[in-house]
Every structure is written in C-alpha cells, then in structure tokens.
Short mmCIF file of C-alpha atoms and ligand atoms in Angstrom, two decimals:
data_model
loop_
_atom_site.label_atom_id
_atom_site.label_comp_id
_atom_site.label_asym_id
_atom_site.label_seq_id
_atom_site.Cartn_x
_atom_site.Cartn_y
_atom_site.Cartn_z
CA MET Z 1 -106.29 84.55 97.70
CA LEU Z 2 -109.62 86.40 97.78
CA VAL Z 3 -110.75 87.16 101.33
CA ALA Z 4 -113.95 88.89 102.39
CA ARG Z 5 -113.32 92.21 104.16
CA ASP Z 6 -115.00 91.01 107.36
CA GLU Z 7 -112.97 87.81 107.42
CA LEU Z 8 -109.71 89.69 106.82
CA LYS Z 9 -110.51 92.14 109.60
CA GLU Z 10 -111.37 89.33 111.99
CA LEU Z 11 -108.17 87.40 111.21
CA MET Z 12 -106.02 90.50 111.80
CA LYS Z 13 -107.87 91.34 115.00
CA LYS Z 14 -107.32 87.80 116.34
CA LYS Z 15 -103.57 88.06 115.72
CA PHE Z 16 -103.35 91.32 117.67
CA MET Z 17 -105.36 89.81 120.52
CA ALA Z 18 -103.16 86.72 120.50
CA ALA Z 19 -100.17 89.06 120.90
CA GLY Z 20 -101.81 90.52 124.00
CA MET Z 21 -103.79 93.52 122.79
CA HIS Z 22 -107.22 94.33 124.24
CA GLU Z 23 -110.17 93.61 121.97
CA ASN Z 24 -111.26 97.26 121.49
CA HIS Z 25 -107.76 98.35 120.44
CA ALA Z 26 -107.28 95.27 118.25
CA ASP Z 27 -110.61 96.04 116.59
CA ASP Z 28 -109.65 99.65 115.75
CA MET Z 29 -106.30 98.52 114.45
CA ALA Z 30 -107.80 95.82 112.23
CA GLU Z 31 -110.48 98.22 110.98
CA VAL Z 32 -107.97 100.83 109.74
CA LEU Z 33 -105.84 98.10 108.14
CA ALA Z 34 -108.90 96.59 106.39
CA TRP Z 35 -109.90 100.13 105.28
CA SER Z 36 -106.47 100.45 103.65
CA SER Z 37 -106.53 97.01 102.05
CA GLU Z 38 -110.00 97.39 100.54
CA ARG Z 39 -108.86 100.50 98.63
CA GLY Z 40 -105.73 98.74 97.33
CA LEU Z 41 -103.34 100.31 99.88
CA HIS Z 42 -101.84 96.95 100.82
CA SER Z 43 -98.60 98.60 101.99
CA HIS Z 44 -100.67 99.92 104.91
CA GLY Z 45 -102.94 96.92 105.28
CA GLU Z 46 -102.51 93.21 105.97
CA VAL Z 47 -98.77 93.20 105.18
CA ARG Z 48 -98.13 95.05 108.45
CA VAL Z 49 -99.76 92.52 110.79
CA GLU Z 50 -96.73 90.33 111.44
CA TYR Z 51 -94.53 93.31 112.32
CA TYR Z 52 -97.16 94.66 114.70
CA THR Z 53 -97.68 91.34 116.47
CA GLU Z 54 -93.93 91.09 117.04
CA ARG Z 55 -93.83 94.66 118.45
CA ILE Z 56 -96.89 94.08 120.67
CA SER Z 57 -95.57 90.80 122.02
CA LYS Z 58 -92.11 92.31 122.71
CA GLY Z 59 -93.57 95.22 124.70
CA GLY Z 60 -92.99 97.98 122.12
CA MET Z 61 -96.66 99.06 122.32
CA THR Z 62 -98.15 99.64 125.75
CA ILE Z 63 -101.04 97.23 126.25
CA ASP Z 64 -102.60 99.18 129.15
CA PRO Z 65 -101.47 102.73 128.44
CA LYS Z 66 -102.03 105.45 131.04
CA VAL Z 67 -103.60 107.82 128.56
CA THR Z 68 -103.95 111.47 129.54
CA TRP Z 69 -106.11 114.07 127.84
CA THR Z 70 -105.26 117.73 128.41
CA GLN Z 71 -107.62 120.26 126.92
CA THR Z 72 -105.30 123.22 126.53
CA GLY Z 73 -107.90 125.67 125.16
CA PRO Z 74 -111.42 125.76 123.68
CA CYS Z 75 -110.10 124.39 120.38
CA SER Z 76 -106.93 122.57 121.35
CA GLY Z 77 -105.65 119.64 123.32
CA ILE Z 78 -103.07 116.90 123.64
CA LEU Z 79 -103.84 113.23 124.00
CA ASP Z 80 -100.81 111.51 125.45
CA ALA Z 81 -101.05 107.84 124.46
CA ASP Z 82 -98.24 106.50 126.67
CA ASN Z 83 -96.85 104.59 123.68
CA GLY Z 84 -100.09 102.73 123.11
CA CYS Z 85 -101.08 101.40 119.71
CA GLY Z 86 -101.35 104.23 117.16
CA TYR Z 87 -104.70 103.49 115.57
CA PRO Z 88 -107.19 103.76 118.48
CA PHE Z 89 -105.59 106.95 119.79
CA ALA Z 90 -105.41 108.63 116.40
CA ILE Z 91 -109.15 107.79 116.11
CA GLU Z 92 -109.86 109.13 119.60
CA GLY Z 93 -107.81 112.26 118.88
CA MET Z 94 -109.71 112.97 115.67
CA GLN Z 95 -113.05 112.45 117.40
CA LYS Z 96 -112.02 114.97 120.05
CA ALA Z 97 -111.02 117.43 117.31
CA ILE Z 98 -114.39 116.91 115.57
CA ASP Z 99 -116.31 117.46 118.83
CA MET Z 100 -114.39 120.69 119.47
CA ALA Z 101 -114.99 121.88 115.90
CA LYS Z 102 -118.73 121.22 116.26
CA GLU Z 103 -118.71 123.36 119.39
CA ASN Z 104 -116.15 126.06 118.54
CA GLY Z 105 -115.40 125.91 114.80
CA ILE Z 106 -112.00 124.26 114.97
CA GLY Z 107 -110.42 121.36 116.82
CA PHE Z 108 -106.64 121.01 116.88
CA VAL Z 109 -105.56 117.86 118.68
CA GLY Z 110 -102.09 116.46 119.03
CA VAL Z 111 -101.63 112.76 119.77
CA ALA Z 112 -98.28 112.46 121.51
CA ASN Z 113 -96.18 109.42 122.40
CA VAL Z 114 -98.03 107.09 120.11
CA SER Z 115 -97.07 104.18 117.88
CA HIS Z 116 -97.44 104.03 114.06
CA THR Z 117 -100.81 105.38 112.84
CA GLY Z 118 -100.82 103.80 109.36
CA ALA Z 119 -102.73 105.33 106.43
CA ILE Z 120 -103.74 108.69 107.87
CA GLY Z 121 -106.54 109.31 105.37
CA TYR Z 122 -108.69 107.15 107.65
CA TYR Z 123 -108.76 109.90 110.28
CA THR Z 124 -109.41 112.77 107.86
CA GLU Z 125 -112.28 110.80 106.28
CA MET Z 126 -113.74 110.32 109.77
CA ALA Z 127 -114.00 114.12 109.98
CA ALA Z 128 -115.47 114.47 106.48
CA LYS Z 129 -118.14 111.84 107.30
CA GLN Z 130 -119.18 114.11 110.17
CA GLY Z 131 -119.37 117.22 107.96
CA MET Z 132 -115.94 118.64 108.81
CA ILE Z 133 -112.77 119.25 106.85
CA GLY Z 134 -110.21 116.87 108.33
CA LEU Z 135 -106.48 117.47 108.24
CA SER Z 136 -103.85 115.08 109.59
CA CYS Z 137 -100.13 114.69 109.49
CA THR Z 138 -97.75 112.37 111.26
CA GLN Z 139 -94.09 111.71 111.90
CA SER Z 140 -92.35 108.68 110.50
CA ASP Z 141 -88.83 107.32 110.88
CA PRO Z 142 -85.88 109.17 109.30
CA MET Z 143 -85.04 107.82 105.85
CA VAL Z 144 -85.16 110.94 103.67
CA ILE Z 145 -82.38 113.47 102.98
CA PRO Z 146 -83.06 117.13 103.68
CA TYR Z 147 -82.66 118.91 100.31
CA GLY Z 148 -78.96 119.06 99.45
CA GLY Z 149 -77.94 116.59 102.17
CA ALA Z 150 -76.36 113.14 102.08
CA GLU Z 151 -77.78 111.78 105.36
CA PRO Z 152 -81.36 110.83 106.26
CA PHE Z 153 -83.05 113.35 108.53
CA TYR Z 154 -86.84 113.35 108.08
CA GLY Z 155 -89.35 110.57 107.61
CA THR Z 156 -91.79 110.04 104.77
CA ASN Z 157 -94.04 112.33 106.87
CA PRO Z 158 -97.50 112.06 105.27
CA ILE Z 159 -100.16 114.76 104.98
CA ALA Z 160 -103.88 114.19 104.42
CA LEU Z 161 -106.99 116.28 103.93
CA ALA Z 162 -110.60 115.17 103.44
CA ALA Z 163 -113.74 117.21 102.90
CA PRO Z 164 -117.46 116.45 102.49
CA THR Z 165 -119.69 117.30 99.53
CA ALA Z 166 -123.43 117.76 99.07
CA ASP Z 167 -123.68 114.17 97.81
CA ASP Z 168 -122.04 110.98 99.06
CA ARG Z 169 -118.58 111.83 97.77
CA ILE Z 170 -115.64 112.57 100.04
CA VAL Z 171 -112.61 114.21 98.54
CA SER Z 172 -109.63 112.60 100.21
CA PHE Z 173 -106.03 113.55 99.57
CA ASP Z 174 -103.47 111.49 101.44
CA MET Z 175 -99.81 111.30 100.51
CA ALA Z 176 -96.31 110.61 101.78
CA THR Z 177 -93.97 113.55 101.14
CA THR Z 178 -91.40 111.29 99.42
CA VAL Z 179 -91.28 110.56 95.70
CA GLN Z 180 -91.61 106.85 96.37
CA ALA Z 181 -92.14 104.56 99.31
CA TRP Z 182 -89.28 102.31 100.45
CA GLY Z 183 -91.45 99.35 99.44
CA LYS Z 184 -91.06 100.28 95.75
CA ILE Z 185 -87.27 100.13 96.11
CA LEU Z 186 -87.54 96.75 97.79
CA ASP Z 187 -89.70 95.54 94.88
CA ALA Z 188 -87.01 96.67 92.40
CA LYS Z 189 -84.30 94.95 94.46
CA SER Z 190 -86.09 91.64 94.55
CA ALA Z 191 -87.00 91.81 90.86
CA GLY Z 192 -83.40 92.76 89.89
CA ARG Z 193 -84.65 95.98 88.28
CA SER Z 194 -83.10 99.44 88.40
CA ILE Z 195 -85.06 102.35 89.83
CA PRO Z 196 -85.78 105.60 87.99
CA GLU Z 197 -83.42 108.48 88.76
CA GLY Z 198 -84.99 110.86 91.26
CA TRP Z 199 -86.33 108.29 93.75
CA ALA Z 200 -83.30 107.91 96.01
CA VAL Z 201 -79.66 108.76 96.71
CA ASP Z 202 -76.49 106.90 97.72
CA GLU Z 203 -74.16 107.57 100.67
CA ASP Z 204 -72.82 110.74 99.01
CA GLY Z 205 -76.26 112.14 98.32
CA SER Z 206 -75.94 111.44 94.58
CA PRO Z 207 -78.97 110.13 92.65
CA VAL Z 208 -78.88 106.35 92.16
CA THR Z 209 -80.65 103.92 89.87
CA ASP Z 210 -79.17 100.77 91.48
CA PRO Z 211 -81.57 99.86 94.31
CA HIS Z 212 -78.72 98.13 96.21
CA LYS Z 213 -76.90 101.47 96.57
CA VAL Z 214 -79.83 103.35 98.09
CA ASN Z 215 -78.94 105.09 101.35
CA ALA Z 216 -81.92 107.46 101.60
CA LEU Z 217 -85.10 108.53 99.85
CA VAL Z 218 -85.78 112.00 98.48
CA ALA Z 219 -88.65 114.40 99.04
CA ILE Z 220 -91.18 115.23 96.32
CA ALA Z 221 -90.36 118.32 94.25
CA GLY Z 222 -86.92 118.98 95.75
CA PRO Z 223 -86.79 121.80 98.32
CA LYS Z 224 -90.59 122.17 98.27
CA GLY Z 225 -91.24 118.62 99.45
CA TYR Z 226 -88.43 119.00 101.96
CA GLY Z 227 -90.28 122.05 103.31
CA LEU Z 228 -93.54 120.08 103.55
CA MET Z 229 -91.74 117.32 105.43
CA MET Z 230 -90.38 119.88 107.85
CA MET Z 231 -93.87 121.35 108.25
CA VAL Z 232 -95.21 117.92 109.23
CA ASP Z 233 -92.37 117.45 111.70
CA ILE Z 234 -92.99 120.85 113.31
CA LEU Z 235 -96.77 120.38 113.60
CA SER Z 236 -96.86 116.76 114.68
CA GLY Z 237 -93.49 116.60 116.45
CA VAL Z 238 -91.85 119.74 117.84
CA LEU Z 239 -95.23 121.30 118.72
CA LEU Z 240 -96.28 118.22 120.71
CA GLY Z 241 -93.04 117.91 122.66
CA VAL Z 242 -91.98 114.57 121.21
CA PRO Z 243 -88.63 113.71 119.53
CA ALA Z 244 -88.32 115.42 116.14
CA GLY Z 245 -86.27 115.37 112.93
CA LYS Z 246 -83.44 112.85 112.97
CA HIS Z 247 -84.35 111.89 116.57
CA VAL Z 248 -87.65 110.27 115.58
CA SER Z 249 -87.46 106.58 116.49
CA SER Z 250 -86.88 103.92 113.88
CA MET Z 251 -89.67 101.49 113.12
CA TYR Z 252 -87.40 98.47 113.50
CA HIS Z 253 -84.53 99.53 115.76
CA ASP Z 254 -85.83 98.02 119.02
CA LEU Z 255 -89.25 96.41 119.11
CA SER Z 256 -89.36 96.38 122.91
CA GLU Z 257 -89.23 100.21 123.09
CA GLY Z 258 -92.19 102.58 122.60
CA ARG Z 259 -91.89 104.77 119.51
CA ARG Z 260 -92.87 108.16 121.01
CA LEU Z 261 -94.26 109.43 117.70
CA GLY Z 262 -96.40 112.51 117.22
CA HIS Z 263 -99.59 112.72 115.15
CA LEU Z 264 -101.78 115.76 114.52
CA ASN Z 265 -105.53 115.83 113.80
CA VAL Z 266 -107.37 119.00 112.86
CA ALA Z 267 -111.10 119.36 112.23
CA ILE Z 268 -112.56 122.51 110.68
CA ASN Z 269 -116.30 123.16 110.78
CA PRO Z 270 -117.46 124.85 107.53
CA GLU Z 271 -120.47 126.23 109.41
CA TYR Z 272 -118.10 128.73 111.01
CA PHE Z 273 -116.83 129.93 107.63
CA CYS Z 274 -118.95 130.05 104.46
CA GLY Z 275 -121.67 127.84 105.99
CA ALA Z 276 -122.01 124.04 105.91
CA ASP Z 277 -124.56 123.81 103.09
CA GLU Z 278 -122.75 126.27 100.87
CA PHE Z 279 -119.44 124.51 101.48
CA ARG Z 280 -120.81 121.09 100.58
CA ALA Z 281 -122.64 122.33 97.47
CA HIS Z 282 -119.57 124.23 96.33
CA MET Z 283 -117.35 121.16 96.85
CA SER Z 284 -119.72 119.04 94.74
CA GLU Z 285 -119.51 121.65 91.99
CA VAL Z 286 -115.70 121.69 92.11
CA LEU Z 287 -115.48 117.89 91.91
CA ASP Z 288 -117.89 117.83 88.93
CA GLU Z 289 -115.83 120.50 87.21
CA LEU Z 290 -112.63 118.52 87.79
CA ASN Z 291 -114.15 115.41 86.25
CA ALA Z 292 -115.25 117.52 83.26
CA VAL Z 293 -111.73 118.81 82.51
CA LYS Z 294 -110.48 117.63 79.11
CA PRO Z 295 -108.04 114.75 79.73
CA GLY Z 296 -104.45 115.17 78.68
CA VAL Z 297 -102.74 112.84 76.21
CA GLY Z 298 -102.36 109.39 77.77
CA PHE Z 299 -105.11 109.96 80.37
CA ASP Z 300 -108.70 108.76 80.19
CA LYS Z 301 -110.10 111.26 82.67
CA VAL Z 302 -109.26 113.76 85.41
CA TYR Z 303 -110.06 112.23 88.82
CA TRP Z 304 -110.37 114.07 92.11
CA PRO Z 305 -108.20 112.75 94.96
CA GLY Z 306 -109.92 109.78 96.56
CA GLN Z 307 -112.09 108.99 93.53
CA ARG Z 308 -109.95 106.13 92.33
CA ALA Z 309 -109.87 104.68 95.86
CA GLN Z 310 -113.70 104.66 95.79
CA MET Z 311 -113.58 102.82 92.45
CA ARG Z 312 -111.18 100.26 93.92
CA ILE Z 313 -113.49 99.71 96.91
CA GLN Z 314 -116.36 99.09 94.48
CA ALA Z 315 -114.18 96.66 92.51
CA THR Z 316 -113.33 94.86 95.79
CA LYS Z 317 -117.04 94.55 96.56
CA ASP Z 318 -117.82 93.33 93.03
CA ALA Z 319 -115.04 90.74 93.28
CA GLY Z 320 -116.46 89.51 96.60
CA GLY Z 321 -113.35 90.29 98.64
CA ILE Z 322 -109.83 91.64 98.90
CA GLU Z 323 -107.04 89.94 96.98
CA ILE Z 324 -104.15 89.24 99.33
CA VAL Z 325 -100.91 87.30 98.92
CA ASP Z 326 -101.35 83.56 99.73
CA ASP Z 327 -98.38 83.59 102.09
CA ILE Z 328 -99.97 86.35 104.18
CA TYR Z 329 -103.27 84.47 104.30
CA ASP Z 330 -101.44 81.31 105.42
CA TYR Z 331 -99.81 83.32 108.21
CA LEU Z 332 -103.11 84.91 109.26
CA VAL Z 333 -104.85 81.55 109.62
CA SER Z 334 -101.83 79.92 111.31
CA ASP Z 335 -101.14 79.76 115.05
CA ASP Z 336 -97.86 81.67 114.61
CA LEU Z 337 -97.62 85.07 116.29
CA TYR Z 338 -94.96 86.05 113.77
CA ARG Z 339 -92.67 84.06 111.51
CA HIS Z 340 -90.03 86.62 110.57
CA SER Z 341 -88.36 89.02 112.94
CA TRP Z 342 -88.00 92.74 112.28
CA ASP Z 343 -86.30 93.47 115.57
CA HIS Z 344 -83.00 95.39 115.36
CA LYS Z 345 -83.18 95.76 111.59
CA ASN Z 346 -81.98 98.98 109.95
CA ARG Z 347 -84.27 101.77 108.74
CA PHE Z 348 -84.96 99.79 105.59
CA ALA Z 349 -85.93 96.63 107.54
CA GLU Z 350 -82.74 94.90 106.43
P1 NAI G 1 -100.27 107.71 96.60
O1 NAI G 1 -99.09 108.21 95.83
O2 NAI G 1 -100.83 106.40 96.22
O3 NAI G 1 -101.45 108.78 96.49
C1 NAI G 1 -101.27 110.11 96.90
C2 NAI G 1 -102.54 110.90 96.64
O4 NAI G 1 -102.67 111.13 95.25
C3 NAI G 1 -103.83 110.21 97.08
O5 NAI G 1 -104.64 111.13 97.76
C4 NAI G 1 -104.49 109.78 95.79
O6 NAI G 1 -105.90 109.86 95.90
C5 NAI G 1 -103.98 110.82 94.84
N1 NAI G 1 -103.92 110.31 93.48
C6 NAI G 1 -103.12 109.31 93.02
N2 NAI G 1 -103.34 109.12 91.70
C7 NAI G 1 -104.27 110.02 91.33
C8 NAI G 1 -104.91 110.34 90.10
N3 NAI G 1 -104.66 109.69 88.97
N4 NAI G 1 -105.83 111.33 90.09
C9 NAI G 1 -106.13 112.00 91.23
N5 NAI G 1 -105.56 111.76 92.41
C10 NAI G 1 -104.64 110.77 92.45
O7 NAI G 1 -99.98 107.72 98.15
P2 NAI G 1 -98.58 107.52 98.92
O8 NAI G 1 -97.87 108.82 98.94
O9 NAI G 1 -97.88 106.34 98.36
O10 NAI G 1 -99.09 107.19 100.41
C11 NAI G 1 -99.75 105.96 100.67
C12 NAI G 1 -100.24 105.88 102.08
O11 NAI G 1 -99.15 105.74 102.97
C13 NAI G 1 -101.06 107.06 102.61
O12 NAI G 1 -102.26 106.55 103.14
C14 NAI G 1 -100.20 107.65 103.73
O13 NAI G 1 -100.96 108.19 104.81
C15 NAI G 1 -99.45 106.42 104.17
N6 NAI G 1 -98.21 106.74 104.88
C16 NAI G 1 -98.16 106.59 106.23
C17 NAI G 1 -97.00 106.84 106.93
C18 NAI G 1 -96.96 106.70 108.41
O14 NAI G 1 -95.87 106.70 108.97
N7 NAI G 1 -98.07 106.60 109.10
C19 NAI G 1 -95.77 107.27 106.23
C20 NAI G 1 -95.94 107.44 104.81
C21 NAI G 1 -97.12 107.16 104.16
#
C-alpha cells in the first residue's frame, strides 16, 4: 500500500493520541518514525506503532513526565525524562546540545530515564542541519554476547554521526553495533531459511546457521564491535547514572514499567575548530572525492554514508508515497489500539 508521508505521519500520531499521549509528544514520535520510513528504514518506522501504543496504554511510558533539566557545566547537562516517550526528549536533548555548542563550542547532553529513541540518525541530522557535527549513541536491550561469551550482555547499541557540507548534503552515518538486526533472523525463521554464519550464536556461544537455535546476536568485527558496544554503554548508560550492561531493561519484559534507558547527544561547533566555512567546504570536497573513487568489482559506485538514504527519499517522493505492508495500513486506519500483545515476551519478542 502506497501512503503519502503526511498521511502516514498523521495516522501514527492519531494512534499514539488514542493511547493517551499528548499531541506534541505524539507529533514528535510520528515525525521520527515517518523520517525512518521515508528512507526505507521500516524496522524503525511504522512497524513499531502497535508496540508503542500497547506500552503507552499500559503505563510503560509516562504521559505527563516530571522532566528535569540540570545544566552541569557550560557545555554539559542531563535531561531526566522520567520515563517519558523517547523521541521528544531525545529531540529536546539534542537541541540543548546544539544551543550549548553555538555558545561554547560543544554541547554534551545526556537524556536519562527515557524510553526507546528509535533511529538515532534523526538527532544527529538535526545538529548537521544547524551547522554542527552531531553525535549520538543509545542503549538498547541485552541480546548480544560480549566477545567470547555465551550469554547476552549488551544491546545492539547504535552509534550515529552527521555533519554538514557547503552544499545541501548531510553526511549521516548511523549503525547498530551488531552484524545483523534481530528482525533479519525473524525473517529467516518465517521463510524457513538458514542464516549466514557470523550473525548469531546458540546457548553455548557457538556460531549457528539455524535461526531457531539463536540465543544471542554478535557484535560487528569481533572484539572491536564488542568494544564499541561497551563504549556506547559507558557514554549513554554508566555516565548518566542509569542501569547499564546486562541490567538494561528489556523492550518487551513488562510494558507497564518505564524502561530507564540512557541516550547521549553531542553537538560540536566547527567554528571553534577549523572554522565553519572551511569545515563545510572541506566536507564537500571529501564527499566528492569519495564518489570519484573507482568502484570495486560488483559495485556501481562508492557512496558516502547517508547518500543512499537521500536517494531512497527521492524515490519515495517520485513514487508519491511510502510503500507499507497492507496489514499495517489496515491496523493504522482501524479503531484498534493494538491487535497483538508484546507484553511479557522474551528479548526476541517471542
Ligand atoms: P545499516 O546497516 O542499514 O546502515 C549502517 C550505515 O551504513 C548507515 O549509515 C548507512 O548509510 C551506511 N551504509 C550502508 N550501505 C552503504 C553503502 N553501500 N555505502 C555507504 N554507506 C552505506 O544500519 P543498521 O545498523 O541496520 O541500523 C539501522 C537503524 O537502527 C539505525 O537508524 C539505528 O540508529 C537504529 N537502531 C536503533 C536502536 C535503538 O535501540 N534505538 C538499536 C539498534 C539500531
């Protein structure tokens, strides 16, 4: 089903409001989800709506959070979201970081006790649109072995960076620190396919190709990805005083409980380093040079991170909307708050 971006956003927003969320928070939430969907990131778009409405309606996101902002220094602060919805407070946190960076060169803002913040490239691109380098990372629920282990400890802990150029381009790198998302393993399960070795391990920590035997995911590049995951957990968890490592809450364990996640937003003002104009011009040069690199066998071109997302957004516009699964559209236009329950499922939503 092809749905116009505005219509999709409106339908998602209405669901969140029907579950009890205030309009401004529902609007931010729907905006970030639509942003994800329009660039083909459906795993962080409309497919999440039903889970969120169940969590909101069961009390697992505070509707009227008592948010506190503590500016701990000229360039630092903590926004405590009282387990409110992740999206509006990650946005507010990044805007505070940007404002600090405009004033003092750098803004380093932790968002503590918050719910899921989705595709974190949204927040880094916010910074880049305002001339800053944006950096974000966030905790997610434990489903990945630490290198050499057999039990899940860290989450898929994503990292993102975005930077402006002298033209309209924004370089935007945004990745989970696991080889593959859990969703890809679910796809293989439902299609009766095996998974490539190196995606996941069984209960003994041995690599598996049978998706039914998966007990945990693995980090990218072995011990190096494990180290990146730990870095995310230190910066967006331990540093902000929220539960960390294996104590990070599960997405599905209890939908009436707040998640107490940590999320970090950093904004860096190039004016305080090489100078804003030089930075932007230099970035444009680097991106042009990347595109001019001779492609390797089997590749048509070298793309800079975020370039293909821009192409997908253009394709969405050309097609007149975002292609979503019919079943999800039927749900969005229905009167149901949610049709399936995720409450008290395991870490793999089973
Ligand atoms: P991915 O594997 O699709 O892309 C990772 C990065 O590689 C992107 O920046 C993309 O631009 C770049 N890239 C991919 N192909 C490229 C190519 N051919 N040339 C140049 N660059 C290329 O992303 P992944 O790891 O699947 O993450 C998806 C989303 O999930 C992200 O938005 C992430 O923030 C989100 N996420 C959120 C979590 C949360 O708890 N909030 C947890 C895990 C992921």
